[in-house]
Amino acid sequence: MSHEVMNQVPPLSGHDVAADPALAAALAREGADWAEGELRQLGTLAGTAKAQEWGRLANEHEPVLRTHDRYGHRIDEVEFHPAWHELMTVAVEHGLHAAPWTQARPGAHVARAAKFYVWSQVEAGHGCPISMTYASVAALRHAPALAAEWEPALASRTYDPGLRPLADKRGVLAGMAMTEKQGGSDVRANATTAEPLGDGTYALNGHKWFNSAPMCDVFLVLAQAPGGLSCFLLPRVLPDGTRNAVRLMRLKDKLGNRSNASAEVEYENAVAWLVGEEGRGVRTIIEMVNMTRLDCVIGSAAGMRLGLTQAVHHTRHRRAFGRALFDQPLMRNVLADLALESEAATVLMMRLAGATDRAVTGQAQEGLFRRVALAAGKYWVCKRAAGHAAEALECLGGNGYVEESGLPRLFRESPLNGIWEGSGNVAALDLMRALTREPEAAEAYFTEVELATDPRISESVSRVRKTLAHATEADARRLAEEMALVLQASLLIRFAPASVSDAFCASRLGGGSGRAYGALGPGPDLDGILARI
């Protein structure tokens, strides 16, 4: 070697990913402090070099579709690297896929959200089947008999990959298939048909353009029944052990999320069971969509925290122009701005998890609040993720642009949650529908934000109410952005140090600072903000 390697940053490992003050405070505030021990255990594992290597390998060795076996028999299976299975095993053993549905104690959905946030920072792709399994139970309960049959296996803490009948599985995972070539988010344009077979089952014929996690054991699917668009439970393997007629045509070649498989599928008289009533498919499956939208917010918040952590670690150890990057004023402004965005996303996602926890137990006010806050939060937090990832990458300079840093993987992943479960326009329009059709949901939102008795919030609420009074469809994005920011500001004023809340309000409400990160105006307590990282 011709030279000594100097001024390079040591690997970031051996830390507790759950050592996050905003997360810890929200965990206790939302009623799940009983889960702190398990959360810290998972956080310690997430910070190990071993777990990080699982994440790298799962993306380096992408899933492979096997449509036929060596003899020409149709098998429609997807092969994964062992690292994928390690990630899945940890997620399932820690209950990220379904624990809240089997735990009656308050805060169960909050605890699960915190763990999903921590473990997603290891690798995001495997969160897809974990999230859909979690969400499937809410929809499946519209068919009590099917729920009684499938829930025990869906909630099992044993990860048991491989296509076999339900009776032979120690645990199962669920996926979802809604969109088709001609409709996309307009699922009412779906053409897949469901014909009753006379024995309580239906024969599905058609296709799905985007079937997430096709390796799962069972799927919730939308199809046109005689009574209209309906929701169905579609297992990959039938009770007698035969493969259901679900043909995996090809895997999607995606921008990111490459450890996870997404497929185009066709159904040829595939056997399925009705979930809910005929003609009420959207209303049935929306229960699942709301849960996965929560995970979109959690996943984006997790990505922000990961990017921030990587940026801070690098700048603490990298020196330029005679001192550490972390100590240079402009870099501190950038890092503090990234930290504000991250903490605001974290407190919002935990508040949404708390609302979910209370809504599923029948607290109507929390359900109304969630109806509005989830749509606004899904739009805004997921929309902010890509810019945040790009800025975090830039903090590492050229080193961040190299695959080995892990930041390119984070950057490619960052747009996903803004698209999954409804792109930005879909989320913003959903918010508009909630506000116009359910005025009590709008008031639940205003009741929440006004818990912060602060003139900055009062002024912002007045501005939002004025926008809402005259809003048209074309204003939906602006309204969603304003409502999300005011909610984040209210939460930070109530629950974060003044250094954080003051800087957030100054930079995000009413125009605030510059458009790019690192343009915080004069006066913010950068030391106080950075001390929380």
XYZ file of C-alpha atoms in Angstrom:
533
model
C 0.000 0.000 0.000
C 1.446 3.349 -1.032
C -0.115 5.500 1.684
C -1.653 5.578 5.136
C -5.459 5.763 5.280
C -6.411 8.774 7.384
C -9.485 10.885 8.120
C -11.901 8.124 7.176
C -15.009 7.538 9.254
C -15.259 4.348 11.345
C -18.212 1.998 10.721
C -21.428 2.966 12.467
C -22.276 -0.109 14.508
C -22.553 -1.222 18.098
C -25.136 1.427 18.977
C -28.760 1.249 20.120
C -30.996 2.428 17.286
C -33.834 2.885 19.791
C -31.798 5.437 21.802
C -33.919 8.205 20.366
C -35.246 10.740 22.905
C -38.249 11.785 20.822
C -39.219 8.145 20.339
C -38.768 7.247 24.005
C -40.849 10.187 25.212
C -43.645 9.412 22.744
C -43.633 5.745 23.713
C -44.413 6.671 27.313
C -46.800 9.488 26.383
C -48.893 7.238 24.133
C -49.205 4.513 26.766
C -46.609 1.933 25.730
C -43.743 2.466 28.174
C -44.239 -1.175 29.168
C -42.582 -2.089 25.845
C -39.366 -0.126 26.416
C -37.283 -3.173 27.349
C -38.135 -5.112 24.206
C -37.747 -1.976 22.106
C -34.234 -1.367 23.415
C -33.358 -5.021 22.869
C -34.474 -4.725 19.245
C -32.645 -1.408 18.910
C -29.408 -2.991 20.128
C -29.751 -5.785 17.567
C -30.533 -3.230 14.848
C -27.251 -1.464 15.596
C -25.075 -4.545 15.175
C -22.813 -5.133 12.206
C -24.543 -8.505 11.752
C -27.983 -6.964 11.234
C -26.597 -4.313 8.907
C -24.955 -7.027 6.846
C -28.302 -8.814 6.548
C -29.727 -5.617 5.100
C -26.904 -5.273 2.599
C -27.042 -8.888 1.453
C -30.823 -8.912 1.086
C -30.509 -6.029 -1.383
C -27.356 -7.275 -3.074
C -29.013 -10.643 -3.834
C -32.453 -9.785 -5.142
C -35.428 -12.177 -5.205
C -35.690 -14.509 -8.172
C -38.920 -15.759 -9.748
C -39.193 -19.486 -10.485
C -42.287 -20.043 -12.605
C -41.616 -23.763 -13.268
C -39.662 -26.606 -11.720
C -37.045 -28.602 -13.613
C -39.723 -30.922 -15.007
C -41.906 -28.159 -16.403
C -44.498 -28.079 -13.650
C -45.856 -24.640 -12.757
C -44.721 -23.630 -9.235
C -44.793 -19.790 -9.202
C -42.342 -19.362 -6.341
C -39.963 -16.580 -5.386
C -36.514 -17.371 -3.991
C -34.816 -15.128 -1.437
C -31.324 -14.864 -0.003
C -30.899 -16.262 3.549
C -30.337 -12.701 4.812
C -33.932 -11.860 3.875
C -35.158 -14.719 6.015
C -33.036 -13.541 8.936
C -34.634 -10.099 8.744
C -38.101 -11.604 8.510
C -37.470 -13.932 11.441
C -36.546 -11.038 13.724
C -39.538 -8.983 12.600
C -42.004 -11.807 13.190
C -40.485 -12.930 16.489
C -40.837 -9.361 17.772
C -44.464 -9.187 16.663
C -44.086 -6.409 14.107
C -46.502 -8.262 11.847
C -49.503 -8.718 14.158
C -48.816 -8.452 17.900
C -51.352 -5.651 18.585
C -54.212 -7.883 17.484
C -53.407 -10.432 20.182
C -52.496 -7.977 22.968
C -55.442 -6.401 24.754
C -53.303 -3.966 26.722
C -53.367 -0.251 25.895
C -50.507 0.957 23.737
C -50.087 -2.249 21.754
C -50.242 -0.486 18.372
C -47.886 2.196 19.706
C -45.324 -0.379 20.828
C -45.527 -2.097 17.482
C -45.086 1.246 15.637
C -41.951 2.041 17.653
C -40.456 -1.370 16.922
C -41.320 -1.108 13.229
C -39.607 2.302 13.172
C -36.448 0.909 14.779
C -36.148 -2.306 12.787
C -36.955 -0.588 9.463
C -33.708 1.336 9.850
C -31.858 -1.936 9.262
C -33.603 -2.677 5.963
C -36.855 -1.292 4.587
C -37.913 -3.807 1.929
C -38.902 -6.645 4.219
C -41.254 -4.259 5.985
C -43.696 -4.668 3.084
C -45.010 -8.191 3.914
C -44.729 -7.378 7.619
C -46.872 -4.262 7.169
C -49.489 -5.962 5.007
C -49.849 -8.855 7.432
C -50.397 -6.368 10.252
C -52.969 -4.495 8.193
C -54.787 -7.553 6.835
C -56.335 -8.468 10.186
C -58.366 -5.246 10.298
C -60.010 -6.072 6.966
C -60.308 -9.800 7.580
C -62.459 -9.207 10.652
C -65.284 -8.243 8.290
C -65.590 -12.018 7.793
C -65.571 -13.460 11.357
C -65.433 -17.089 10.239
C -62.416 -16.474 8.011
C -60.781 -14.391 10.722
C -61.200 -17.201 13.228
C -59.574 -19.592 10.762
C -56.631 -17.421 9.686
C -55.848 -15.028 12.551
C -54.021 -17.531 14.794
C -51.507 -18.241 12.022
C -51.282 -14.578 10.965
C -50.474 -13.615 14.557
C -47.999 -16.444 15.169
C -44.520 -15.375 16.283
C -42.993 -18.107 14.091
C -41.710 -17.206 10.642
C -42.443 -20.206 8.419
C -41.703 -19.486 4.735
C -42.771 -21.796 1.924
C -46.050 -22.537 0.170
C -48.101 -25.123 2.084
C -51.736 -25.415 3.230
C -52.754 -23.371 6.252
C -53.096 -26.535 8.361
C -49.407 -27.335 7.775
C -48.064 -23.855 8.564
C -46.786 -22.622 11.926
C -47.255 -19.033 10.758
C -48.480 -17.247 7.636
C -48.047 -13.838 6.022
C -50.566 -11.815 4.038
C -50.323 -9.566 1.003
C -52.647 -7.364 -0.986
C -53.536 -7.092 -4.695
C -55.743 -4.213 -5.794
C -54.423 -2.323 -8.815
C -54.709 -3.339 -12.453
C -53.163 -2.161 -15.715
C -56.052 0.032 -16.776
C -56.924 1.645 -13.467
C -54.059 2.027 -11.017
C -55.423 3.862 -7.989
C -58.868 3.946 -9.630
C -59.723 0.475 -8.351
C -63.387 0.835 -9.324
C -62.168 0.413 -12.907
C -60.923 -3.090 -12.054
C -61.857 -5.779 -14.573
C -60.974 -8.951 -12.631
C -64.169 -10.977 -12.169
C -65.393 -13.160 -9.315
C -68.040 -15.775 -10.118
C -69.842 -17.622 -7.281
C -69.220 -21.368 -7.378
C -72.209 -22.284 -5.225
C -70.223 -23.629 -2.284
C -69.330 -20.314 -0.653
C -66.254 -19.772 -2.827
C -65.695 -17.694 -5.950
C -63.628 -18.217 -9.105
C -61.401 -15.223 -9.880
C -60.279 -14.491 -13.431
C -58.171 -11.530 -14.458
C -54.924 -9.877 -13.468
C -53.204 -7.589 -11.014
C -50.571 -5.164 -12.244
C -48.874 -4.709 -8.865
C -49.072 -7.585 -6.406
C -46.913 -6.698 -3.408
C -44.980 -9.549 -1.765
C -46.245 -12.410 -3.978
C -44.401 -14.938 -1.788
C -46.994 -14.478 0.966
C -49.418 -17.250 1.879
C -52.682 -15.375 1.417
C -53.912 -12.154 -0.200
C -56.743 -9.705 0.048
C -57.882 -9.030 -3.508
C -60.453 -6.777 -5.171
C -62.611 -8.244 -7.949
C -65.946 -7.580 -9.624
C -68.601 -9.912 -8.177
C -72.249 -9.975 -9.334
C -73.000 -7.404 -6.631
C -70.144 -5.087 -7.594
C -66.516 -4.560 -6.567
C -65.825 -6.861 -3.623
C -63.001 -7.982 -1.366
C -61.776 -11.584 -1.340
C -59.377 -13.780 0.584
C -57.163 -15.625 -1.887
C -54.748 -18.290 -0.542
C -51.761 -19.423 -2.601
C -52.357 -23.027 -1.550
C -55.840 -24.534 -1.186
C -56.900 -26.630 1.833
C -56.357 -29.890 -0.100
C -52.726 -28.964 -0.767
C -53.073 -28.016 -4.445
C -51.637 -24.743 -5.703
C -54.264 -22.117 -6.359
C -54.363 -20.809 -9.940
C -52.301 -17.684 -9.238
C -49.728 -17.202 -12.001
C -46.721 -14.988 -11.296
C -45.928 -13.461 -14.678
C -42.830 -11.437 -13.775
C -41.250 -9.462 -10.942
C -41.143 -5.686 -11.151
C -37.751 -4.073 -11.798
C -38.112 -1.276 -9.240
C -36.163 1.857 -8.412
C -35.699 0.785 -4.792
C -37.183 -1.721 -2.351
C -35.179 -4.286 -4.284
C -34.868 -6.842 -1.522
C -38.639 -7.297 -1.700
C -40.572 -8.898 -4.556
C -43.464 -7.217 -6.348
C -45.160 -9.098 -9.154
C -47.606 -8.986 -12.011
C -50.077 -11.851 -11.567
C -52.881 -13.507 -13.466
C -55.783 -15.531 -12.086
C -57.208 -18.516 -13.944
C -60.259 -19.632 -11.961
C -58.392 -18.993 -8.745
C -60.476 -19.936 -5.715
C -61.264 -17.189 -3.212
C -63.564 -16.461 -0.266
C -65.678 -13.308 0.112
C -64.635 -10.864 2.853
C -67.480 -8.559 3.867
C -70.419 -7.975 1.561
C -70.546 -8.006 -2.210
C -70.244 -4.534 -3.647
C -68.487 -3.151 -0.560
C -64.943 -4.132 -1.454
C -63.398 -0.689 -1.126
C -65.048 -0.063 2.225
C -63.787 -3.443 3.433
C -60.217 -3.218 2.230
C -59.863 0.435 3.287
C -59.392 -0.862 6.832
C -56.230 -2.549 5.592
C -55.178 0.506 3.588
C -55.422 2.777 6.636
C -53.086 0.517 8.578
C -50.552 0.353 5.756
C -50.752 4.136 5.359
C -49.728 4.420 8.994
C -46.734 2.250 8.164
C -45.899 4.523 5.231
C -45.540 7.379 7.711
C -43.542 5.199 10.112
C -41.276 3.963 7.326
C -40.549 7.487 6.075
C -39.857 8.691 9.624
C -37.500 5.744 10.084
C -35.656 6.635 6.883
C -35.235 10.214 8.066
C -33.825 9.081 11.384
C -31.439 6.702 9.604
C -30.226 9.396 7.221
C -29.778 11.861 10.077
C -27.852 9.324 12.152
C -25.531 8.521 9.254
C -24.939 12.224 8.532
C -24.163 13.069 12.156
C -21.855 10.068 12.555
C -19.929 11.007 9.430
C -19.572 14.685 10.307
C -18.450 13.955 13.870
C -15.534 11.869 12.583
C -14.633 13.610 9.328
C -12.358 16.648 9.461
C -11.953 19.411 6.894
C -10.213 22.763 7.043
C -8.791 22.059 10.480
C -11.849 20.864 12.408
C -14.626 18.282 12.438
C -17.398 18.894 9.920
C -19.890 18.665 12.781
C -18.365 21.753 14.410
C -18.588 23.968 11.329
C -21.444 26.497 11.500
C -23.044 25.854 8.131
C -22.943 22.080 8.552
C -24.506 22.467 11.997
C -27.322 24.441 10.400
C -27.898 21.638 7.883
C -27.805 18.904 10.530
C -30.115 20.834 12.861
C -32.613 21.328 10.039
C -32.515 17.627 9.205
C -32.996 16.883 12.906
C -36.074 19.124 13.090
C -37.656 17.310 10.166
C -36.844 13.924 11.661
C -38.200 14.702 15.115
C -41.373 16.236 13.694
C -41.969 13.073 11.647
C -41.319 10.875 14.678
C -43.725 12.652 17.035
C -46.412 12.686 14.352
C -46.103 9.011 13.530
C -46.296 8.112 17.226
C -49.358 10.316 17.711
C -50.988 8.550 14.749
C -50.107 5.182 16.274
C -51.696 6.289 19.534
C -54.827 7.396 17.705
C -54.962 4.030 15.971
C -54.585 2.227 19.275
C -57.493 4.112 20.798
C -59.662 4.105 17.665
C -59.657 0.305 17.404
C -60.992 0.132 20.963
C -63.933 2.339 20.052
C -62.802 5.846 21.014
C -64.739 7.766 18.373
C -62.943 11.089 18.781
C -59.586 9.437 18.146
C -60.994 7.740 15.074
C -62.194 11.066 13.710
C -58.837 12.694 14.392
C -57.008 9.832 12.691
C -59.242 10.118 9.624
C -57.831 13.588 8.897
C -54.396 13.420 10.490
C -53.419 10.170 8.784
C -54.251 11.500 5.323
C -52.363 14.748 5.944
C -49.446 12.965 7.618
C -49.169 10.348 4.905
C -49.044 13.071 2.279
C -46.511 15.317 3.986
C -44.081 13.042 5.839
C -43.720 10.704 2.872
C -43.340 13.683 0.540
C -40.466 15.053 2.649
C -38.533 11.788 2.770
C -36.780 12.022 -0.601
C -35.383 15.517 -0.061
C -34.284 14.572 3.438
C -32.447 11.497 2.155
C -30.732 13.528 -0.564
C -29.511 16.129 1.940
C -28.287 13.462 4.364
C -26.385 11.823 1.515
C -24.824 15.157 0.590
C -23.481 15.532 4.138
C -21.186 12.605 3.305
C -20.084 14.186 0.032
C -18.717 11.770 -2.545
C -18.525 9.049 0.099
C -22.316 9.193 0.401
C -22.758 8.694 -3.334
C -20.978 5.338 -3.162
C -23.144 2.230 -2.670
C -21.054 0.972 0.244
C -22.191 3.901 2.371
C -25.800 2.653 2.322
C -27.099 6.144 1.526
C -27.877 5.393 -2.155
C -30.124 2.542 -0.976
C -31.884 4.913 1.408
C -32.289 7.484 -1.364
C -33.798 4.945 -3.795
C -36.188 3.784 -1.099
C -37.274 7.297 -0.106
C -39.960 7.940 -2.782
C -41.716 4.614 -2.196
C -43.973 5.488 0.715
C -45.172 8.579 -1.118
C -46.491 6.270 -3.858
C -47.528 3.168 -1.925
C -51.145 3.172 -0.718
C -51.971 6.237 -2.764
C -49.627 8.820 -4.251
C -49.537 12.433 -3.107
C -52.619 13.454 -5.076
C -54.617 10.488 -3.791
C -53.709 11.238 -0.161
C -54.453 14.962 -0.525
C -57.808 14.323 -2.178
C -58.656 11.775 0.492
C -58.047 14.501 3.052
C -60.369 16.846 1.140
C -63.104 14.211 1.114
C -62.768 13.665 4.851
C -62.943 17.381 5.574
C -65.986 18.000 3.401
C -67.966 14.845 4.143
C -67.093 14.537 7.834
C -66.950 18.008 9.375
C -66.694 16.404 12.806
C -63.349 14.911 11.708
C -62.111 18.392 10.824
C -63.122 19.653 14.258
C -61.338 16.713 15.895
C -58.176 17.830 14.106
C -58.565 21.457 15.235
C -59.299 20.339 18.796
C -56.018 18.430 18.790
C -53.784 21.155 17.382
C -55.299 23.809 19.637
C -54.143 21.878 22.689
C -50.977 23.913 22.136
C -51.989 27.265 23.591
C -49.538 29.279 21.581
C -50.095 32.341 19.391
C -48.151 30.721 16.545
C -50.656 27.873 16.496
C -53.642 30.203 16.796
C -52.418 32.200 13.813
C -51.748 29.045 11.799
C -55.131 27.524 12.633
C -56.815 30.721 11.491
C -54.920 30.494 8.223
C -55.862 26.825 7.719
C -59.531 27.491 8.450
C -59.502 30.316 5.909
C -57.910 28.053 3.282
C -60.374 25.281 4.051
C -63.387 27.573 3.705
C -62.591 28.282 0.045
C -60.561 25.211 -0.917
C -61.120 23.500 -4.242
C -59.685 20.230 -5.484
C -56.714 22.134 -6.890
C -55.874 23.348 -3.368
C -55.696 19.859 -1.844
C -51.921 19.599 -1.686
C -51.475 23.040 -0.160
C -54.103 22.262 2.449
C -52.561 18.892 3.301
C -49.140 20.491 3.719
C -50.442 23.277 5.951
C -52.469 20.910 8.132
C -49.586 18.491 8.584
C -47.152 21.263 9.492
C -49.530 22.829 12.019
C -50.109 19.434 13.633
C -46.371 18.762 13.823
C -45.790 22.222 15.300
C -48.505 21.681 17.908
C -47.001 18.351 18.950
C -43.497 19.804 19.201
C -44.647 22.825 21.202
C -46.326 20.494 23.680
C -43.757 17.720 23.878
C -40.322 18.811 22.619
C -37.770 21.222 24.112
C -38.200 24.865 23.166
C -35.005 24.696 21.108
C -36.751 22.252 18.785
C -40.262 23.697 18.715
C -39.146 27.301 18.321
C -36.852 26.504 15.394
C -39.511 24.333 13.742
C -42.213 26.988 14.012
C -39.885 29.734 12.807
C -38.779 27.751 9.777
C -41.986 25.898 8.819
C -44.983 28.044 9.705
C -46.047 31.030 7.669
C -43.313 30.892 5.070
C -40.411 30.387 7.463
C -36.876 29.983 6.164
C -35.357 28.970 2.849
C -36.525 26.112 0.655
C -33.406 23.976 1.126
C -32.248 22.307 4.330
C -29.647 24.299 6.221
C -31.277 27.686 5.731
C -32.511 28.160 9.297
C -32.711 31.844 10.042
C -30.913 33.677 12.854
C -31.624 32.747 16.435
C -32.220 28.962 16.595
C -30.561 27.059 19.430
C -28.534 24.719 17.234
C -26.712 23.250 20.226
C -30.022 22.317 21.877
C -31.339 20.705 18.698
C -28.174 18.749 17.970
C -27.884 17.547 21.570
C -30.963 15.357 20.973
C -29.369 13.360 18.160
